[in-house]
Amino acid sequence: MVDNDIALKPKTRVKPKLDKPKLYKVILVNDDYTPREFVIVVLKVVFRMSEEAGYRVMMTAHKLGSCVVVVCTKDIAETKAKEAIDLAKEMGFPLMFTTEPEE
């Protein structure tokens, strides 16, 4: 009988490390033409905020010139910003939302 000394090594499995997607801020930019009530409605409808949260975000943008509404992935941020701008344009208001990478 032949004695085979074969050493079996366990297979090492390498799990690919997935990077978290970069986050983007959706920013509400204040203007002098869009009524406050309409801004709150947009925040409630598009960003699913409560009346109180929408009021706080609107007032912060009113006082400081702009305010971060939400932080999310790039695709969602751009979609939400476009949806809010389109809704405002449809009603004849120059309401503006921008997106930028979170630092």
CSV table of N, CA and C in Angstrom, one decimal:
chain,number,residue,atom,x,y,z
A,1,MET,N,0.8,-1.2,0.0
A,1,MET,CA,0.0,0.0,0.0
A,1,MET,C,0.9,1.3,0.0
A,2,VAL,N,0.5,2.2,-0.8
A,2,VAL,CA,1.2,3.5,-0.9
A,2,VAL,C,0.6,4.5,0.0
A,3,ASP,N,1.4,5.1,0.8
A,3,ASP,CA,0.9,6.1,1.8
A,3,ASP,C,1.0,7.5,1.1
A,4,ASN,N,-0.1,8.1,0.7
A,4,ASN,CA,-0.1,9.4,0.1
A,4,ASN,C,-0.2,10.5,1.1
A,5,ASP,N,0.7,11.3,1.3
A,5,ASP,CA,0.7,12.4,2.3
A,5,ASP,C,0.3,13.7,1.5
A,6,ILE,N,-1.0,13.8,1.3
A,6,ILE,CA,-1.5,15.0,0.7
A,6,ILE,C,-2.1,15.9,1.7
A,7,ALA,N,-1.6,17.1,1.8
A,7,ALA,CA,-2.1,18.1,2.8
A,7,ALA,C,-3.2,18.9,2.1
A,8,LEU,N,-4.4,18.8,2.6
A,8,LEU,CA,-5.5,19.6,2.1
A,8,LEU,C,-5.6,20.9,2.8
A,9,LYS,N,-5.6,22.0,2.1
A,9,LYS,CA,-5.7,23.3,2.7
A,9,LYS,C,-7.2,23.8,2.5
A,10,PRO,N,-7.7,24.3,3.6
A,10,PRO,CA,-9.1,24.9,3.5
A,10,PRO,C,-9.1,26.1,2.5
A,11,LYS,N,-10.1,26.1,1.8
A,11,LYS,CA,-10.3,27.3,0.8
A,11,LYS,C,-10.6,28.5,1.6
A,12,THR,N,-9.9,29.6,1.3
A,12,THR,CA,-10.2,30.8,1.9
A,12,THR,C,-11.2,31.6,1.0
A,13,ARG,N,-12.2,32.1,1.6
A,13,ARG,CA,-13.2,32.8,0.8
A,13,ARG,C,-13.0,34.3,1.1
A,14,VAL,N,-12.9,35.0,0.1
A,14,VAL,CA,-12.8,36.5,0.2
A,14,VAL,C,-14.1,37.1,-0.1
A,15,LYS,N,-14.6,37.8,0.9
A,15,LYS,CA,-15.9,38.6,0.7
A,15,LYS,C,-15.5,39.9,0.1
A,16,PRO,N,-16.1,40.3,-1.0
A,16,PRO,CA,-15.8,41.6,-1.5
A,16,PRO,C,-16.4,42.7,-0.6
A,17,LYS,N,-15.6,43.7,-0.3
A,17,LYS,CA,-16.0,44.7,0.6
A,17,LYS,C,-16.7,45.8,-0.3
A,18,LEU,N,-18.0,46.0,0.1
A,18,LEU,CA,-18.8,47.0,-0.7
A,18,LEU,C,-18.7,48.3,0.0
A,19,ASP,N,-18.4,49.4,-0.8
A,19,ASP,CA,-18.4,50.7,-0.2
A,19,ASP,C,-19.9,51.2,-0.1
A,20,LYS,N,-20.1,52.0,1.0
A,20,LYS,CA,-21.4,52.6,1.1
A,20,LYS,C,-21.5,53.7,0.1
A,21,PRO,N,-22.7,53.8,-0.5
A,21,PRO,CA,-22.9,54.9,-1.5
A,21,PRO,C,-22.7,56.3,-0.9
A,22,LYS,N,-22.2,57.2,-1.6
A,22,LYS,CA,-22.0,58.6,-1.1
A,22,LYS,C,-23.3,59.2,-0.9
A,23,LEU,N,-23.4,60.0,0.1
A,23,LEU,CA,-24.7,60.6,0.4
A,23,LEU,C,-24.7,62.0,-0.1
A,24,TYR,N,-25.9,62.5,-0.4
A,24,TYR,CA,-26.1,63.8,-1.0
A,24,TYR,C,-27.1,64.6,-0.2
A,25,LYS,N,-26.9,65.9,0.0
A,25,LYS,CA,-27.9,66.7,0.7
A,25,LYS,C,-28.9,67.4,-0.3
A,26,VAL,N,-30.1,67.4,0.0
A,26,VAL,CA,-31.1,68.2,-0.8
A,26,VAL,C,-31.3,69.5,0.0
A,27,ILE,N,-31.1,70.6,-0.6
A,27,ILE,CA,-31.1,71.9,0.0
A,27,ILE,C,-32.2,72.7,-0.5
A,28,LEU,N,-33.0,73.3,0.4
A,28,LEU,CA,-34.1,74.2,0.0
A,28,LEU,C,-33.5,75.6,0.0
A,29,VAL,N,-33.6,76.3,-1.1
A,29,VAL,CA,-33.1,77.7,-1.2
A,29,VAL,C,-34.3,78.7,-1.1
A,30,ASN,N,-34.1,79.6,-0.2
A,30,ASN,CA,-35.2,80.6,0.0
A,30,ASN,C,-35.3,81.6,-1.2
A,31,ASP,N,-36.5,82.0,-1.4
A,31,ASP,CA,-36.8,83.0,-2.4
A,31,ASP,C,-37.9,84.0,-1.8
A,32,ASP,N,-38.0,85.1,-2.5
A,32,ASP,CA,-39.0,86.1,-1.9
A,32,ASP,C,-40.4,86.0,-2.6
A,33,TYR,N,-40.6,85.0,-3.4
A,33,TYR,CA,-41.9,84.9,-4.1
A,33,TYR,C,-42.8,83.8,-3.8
A,34,THR,N,-42.2,82.6,-3.4
A,34,THR,CA,-43.0,81.5,-3.1
A,34,THR,C,-43.6,81.6,-1.7
A,35,PRO,N,-44.9,81.4,-1.6
A,35,PRO,CA,-45.6,81.6,-0.3
A,35,PRO,C,-45.1,80.5,0.7
A,36,ARG,N,-45.0,80.8,2.0
A,36,ARG,CA,-44.5,79.9,3.0
A,36,ARG,C,-45.4,78.7,3.0
A,37,GLU,N,-46.7,78.9,2.9
A,37,GLU,CA,-47.7,77.7,3.0
A,37,GLU,C,-47.4,76.7,1.9
A,38,PHE,N,-47.1,77.2,0.7
A,38,PHE,CA,-46.8,76.3,-0.4
A,38,PHE,C,-45.5,75.6,-0.2
A,39,VAL,N,-44.5,76.2,0.4
A,39,VAL,CA,-43.3,75.5,0.7
A,39,VAL,C,-43.5,74.4,1.6
A,40,ILE,N,-44.3,74.6,2.6
A,40,ILE,CA,-44.7,73.5,3.6
A,40,ILE,C,-45.4,72.4,2.9
A,41,VAL,N,-46.3,72.7,2.0
A,41,VAL,CA,-47.0,71.7,1.3
A,41,VAL,C,-46.1,70.8,0.4
A,42,VAL,N,-45.1,71.5,-0.2
A,42,VAL,CA,-44.1,70.7,-1.0
A,42,VAL,C,-43.3,69.8,-0.1
A,43,LEU,N,-42.9,70.3,1.0
A,43,LEU,CA,-42.1,69.5,1.9
A,43,LEU,C,-42.9,68.3,2.5
A,44,LYS,N,-44.2,68.5,2.7
A,44,LYS,CA,-45.0,67.4,3.2
A,44,LYS,C,-45.2,66.4,2.1
A,45,VAL,N,-45.5,66.9,0.8
A,45,VAL,CA,-45.9,65.9,-0.2
A,45,VAL,C,-44.6,65.2,-0.8
A,46,VAL,N,-43.6,65.9,-1.1
A,46,VAL,CA,-42.4,65.3,-1.7
A,46,VAL,C,-41.5,64.6,-0.7
A,47,PHE,N,-41.3,65.3,0.4
A,47,PHE,CA,-40.3,64.7,1.4
A,47,PHE,C,-41.0,64.1,2.6
A,48,ARG,N,-42.3,63.9,2.5
A,48,ARG,CA,-43.1,63.2,3.6
A,48,ARG,C,-42.8,63.7,5.0
A,49,MET,N,-42.8,65.1,5.1
A,49,MET,CA,-42.5,65.7,6.4
A,49,MET,C,-43.9,66.0,7.1
A,50,SER,N,-43.8,66.1,8.4
A,50,SER,CA,-45.0,66.5,9.1
A,50,SER,C,-45.2,68.0,8.9
A,51,GLU,N,-46.3,68.5,9.3
A,51,GLU,CA,-46.6,70.0,9.2
A,51,GLU,C,-45.5,70.7,10.0
A,52,GLU,N,-45.3,70.3,11.2
A,52,GLU,CA,-44.3,70.9,12.1
A,52,GLU,C,-42.9,70.9,11.6
A,53,ALA,N,-42.5,69.7,11.1
A,53,ALA,CA,-41.1,69.6,10.5
A,53,ALA,C,-41.0,70.5,9.3
A,54,GLY,N,-42.0,70.5,8.4
A,54,GLY,CA,-42.0,71.3,7.2
A,54,GLY,C,-41.9,72.8,7.6
A,55,TYR,N,-42.6,73.2,8.6
A,55,TYR,CA,-42.6,74.6,9.1
A,55,TYR,C,-41.2,75.0,9.6
A,56,ARG,N,-40.5,74.1,10.3
A,56,ARG,CA,-39.2,74.4,10.9
A,56,ARG,C,-38.2,74.5,9.7
A,57,VAL,N,-38.2,73.6,8.8
A,57,VAL,CA,-37.3,73.6,7.6
A,57,VAL,C,-37.5,74.9,6.8
A,58,MET,N,-38.8,75.2,6.6
A,58,MET,CA,-39.1,76.4,5.8
A,58,MET,C,-38.6,77.7,6.5
A,59,MET,N,-38.8,77.8,7.8
A,59,MET,CA,-38.4,78.9,8.6
A,59,MET,C,-36.8,79.0,8.7
A,60,THR,N,-36.2,77.9,8.7
A,60,THR,CA,-34.7,77.9,8.7
A,60,THR,C,-34.2,78.4,7.4
A,61,ALA,N,-34.8,78.0,6.3
A,61,ALA,CA,-34.4,78.5,5.0
A,61,ALA,C,-34.7,80.0,4.9
A,62,HIS,N,-35.8,80.4,5.4
A,62,HIS,CA,-36.3,81.8,5.3
A,62,HIS,C,-35.3,82.7,6.1
A,63,LYS,N,-34.8,82.2,7.2
A,63,LYS,CA,-33.9,83.0,8.1
A,63,LYS,C,-32.5,83.0,7.6
A,64,LEU,N,-32.0,81.8,7.2
A,64,LEU,CA,-30.6,81.6,6.8
A,64,LEU,C,-30.3,81.7,5.3
A,65,GLY,N,-31.4,81.6,4.5
A,65,GLY,CA,-31.2,81.6,3.1
A,65,GLY,C,-31.2,80.3,2.4
A,66,SER,N,-30.9,79.2,3.2
A,66,SER,CA,-31.0,77.9,2.7
A,66,SER,C,-31.1,76.9,3.9
A,67,CYS,N,-31.5,75.7,3.6
A,67,CYS,CA,-31.6,74.7,4.7
A,67,CYS,C,-31.6,73.3,4.1
A,68,VAL,N,-30.8,72.4,4.8
A,68,VAL,CA,-30.8,71.0,4.3
A,68,VAL,C,-32.1,70.3,4.7
A,69,VAL,N,-32.7,69.7,3.7
A,69,VAL,CA,-34.0,69.1,3.8
A,69,VAL,C,-33.9,67.6,4.2
A,70,VAL,N,-33.0,66.9,3.5
A,70,VAL,CA,-32.8,65.5,3.7
A,70,VAL,C,-31.4,65.1,3.2
A,71,VAL,N,-30.9,64.1,3.7
A,71,VAL,CA,-29.6,63.5,3.2
A,71,VAL,C,-29.9,62.1,2.8
A,72,CYS,N,-29.5,61.8,1.6
A,72,CYS,CA,-29.8,60.4,1.0
A,72,CYS,C,-28.9,60.1,-0.1
A,73,THR,N,-29.1,59.0,-0.8
A,73,THR,CA,-28.2,58.6,-1.9
A,73,THR,C,-28.4,59.6,-3.1
A,74,LYS,N,-27.5,59.7,-4.0
A,74,LYS,CA,-27.5,60.6,-5.1
A,74,LYS,C,-28.8,60.5,-5.9
A,75,ASP,N,-29.1,59.3,-6.3
A,75,ASP,CA,-30.3,59.1,-7.2
A,75,ASP,C,-31.6,59.6,-6.5
A,76,ILE,N,-31.8,59.3,-5.3
A,76,ILE,CA,-33.0,59.7,-4.5
A,76,ILE,C,-32.9,61.2,-4.3
A,77,ALA,N,-31.8,61.8,-4.0
A,77,ALA,CA,-31.7,63.2,-3.8
A,77,ALA,C,-32.0,64.0,-5.1
A,78,GLU,N,-31.5,63.6,-6.2
A,78,GLU,CA,-31.8,64.3,-7.4
A,78,GLU,C,-33.2,64.1,-7.8
A,79,THR,N,-33.8,63.0,-7.6
A,79,THR,CA,-35.2,62.7,-8.0
A,79,THR,C,-36.1,63.6,-7.1
A,80,LYS,N,-35.9,63.6,-5.8
A,80,LYS,CA,-36.7,64.4,-4.9
A,80,LYS,C,-36.6,65.9,-5.2
A,81,ALA,N,-35.4,66.4,-5.5
A,81,ALA,CA,-35.2,67.8,-5.8
A,81,ALA,C,-35.9,68.2,-7.1
A,82,LYS,N,-35.8,67.3,-8.1
A,82,LYS,CA,-36.5,67.6,-9.4
A,82,LYS,C,-38.0,67.5,-9.2
A,83,GLU,N,-38.5,66.6,-8.5
A,83,GLU,CA,-39.9,66.5,-8.2
A,83,GLU,C,-40.5,67.7,-7.5
A,84,ALA,N,-39.8,68.2,-6.5
A,84,ALA,CA,-40.2,69.4,-5.8
A,84,ALA,C,-40.1,70.7,-6.7
A,85,ILE,N,-39.1,70.8,-7.5
A,85,ILE,CA,-39.0,71.9,-8.4
A,85,ILE,C,-40.1,71.9,-9.5
A,86,ASP,N,-40.4,70.7,-10.0
A,86,ASP,CA,-41.4,70.5,-11.0
A,86,ASP,C,-42.8,70.9,-10.5
A,87,LEU,N,-43.0,70.5,-9.2
A,87,LEU,CA,-44.3,70.8,-8.6
A,87,LEU,C,-44.5,72.3,-8.4
A,88,ALA,N,-43.4,73.0,-8.0
A,88,ALA,CA,-43.4,74.4,-7.8
A,88,ALA,C,-43.6,75.1,-9.2
A,89,LYS,N,-42.9,74.7,-10.2
A,89,LYS,CA,-43.1,75.3,-11.6
A,89,LYS,C,-44.5,75.1,-12.1
A,90,GLU,N,-45.1,73.9,-11.8
A,90,GLU,CA,-46.5,73.7,-12.2
A,90,GLU,C,-47.4,74.7,-11.6
A,91,MET,N,-47.1,75.1,-10.4
A,91,MET,CA,-48.0,76.1,-9.7
A,91,MET,C,-47.5,77.5,-9.9
A,92,GLY,N,-46.5,77.7,-10.7
A,92,GLY,CA,-46.0,79.0,-11.1
A,92,GLY,C,-45.1,79.7,-10.1
A,93,PHE,N,-44.4,78.9,-9.3
A,93,PHE,CA,-43.5,79.5,-8.3
A,93,PHE,C,-42.0,79.1,-8.6
A,94,PRO,N,-41.1,80.0,-8.3
A,94,PRO,CA,-39.7,79.8,-8.6
A,94,PRO,C,-38.9,79.0,-7.5
A,95,LEU,N,-39.6,78.2,-6.7
A,95,LEU,CA,-39.0,77.5,-5.6
A,95,LEU,C,-37.8,76.6,-6.1
A,96,MET,N,-36.7,76.7,-5.4
A,96,MET,CA,-35.5,76.0,-5.9
A,96,MET,C,-35.0,75.0,-4.8
A,97,PHE,N,-34.6,73.9,-5.2
A,97,PHE,CA,-33.9,72.9,-4.4
A,97,PHE,C,-32.7,72.5,-5.2
A,98,THR,N,-31.6,72.3,-4.4
A,98,THR,CA,-30.3,71.9,-5.0
A,98,THR,C,-29.8,70.6,-4.3
A,99,THR,N,-28.9,70.0,-5.0
A,99,THR,CA,-28.3,68.8,-4.3
A,99,THR,C,-26.7,69.0,-4.3
A,100,GLU,N,-26.1,68.5,-3.3
A,100,GLU,CA,-24.7,68.5,-3.2
A,100,GLU,C,-24.2,67.4,-2.4
A,101,PRO,N,-22.9,66.9,-2.6
A,101,PRO,CA,-22.4,65.8,-1.8
A,101,PRO,C,-22.3,66.2,-0.3
A,102,GLU,N,-22.5,65.2,0.5
A,102,GLU,CA,-22.3,65.5,1.9
A,102,GLU,C,-20.9,65.3,2.2
A,103,GLU,N,-20.3,66.2,3.0
A,103,GLU,CA,-18.9,66.1,3.3
A,103,GLU,C,-18.6,65.2,4.5
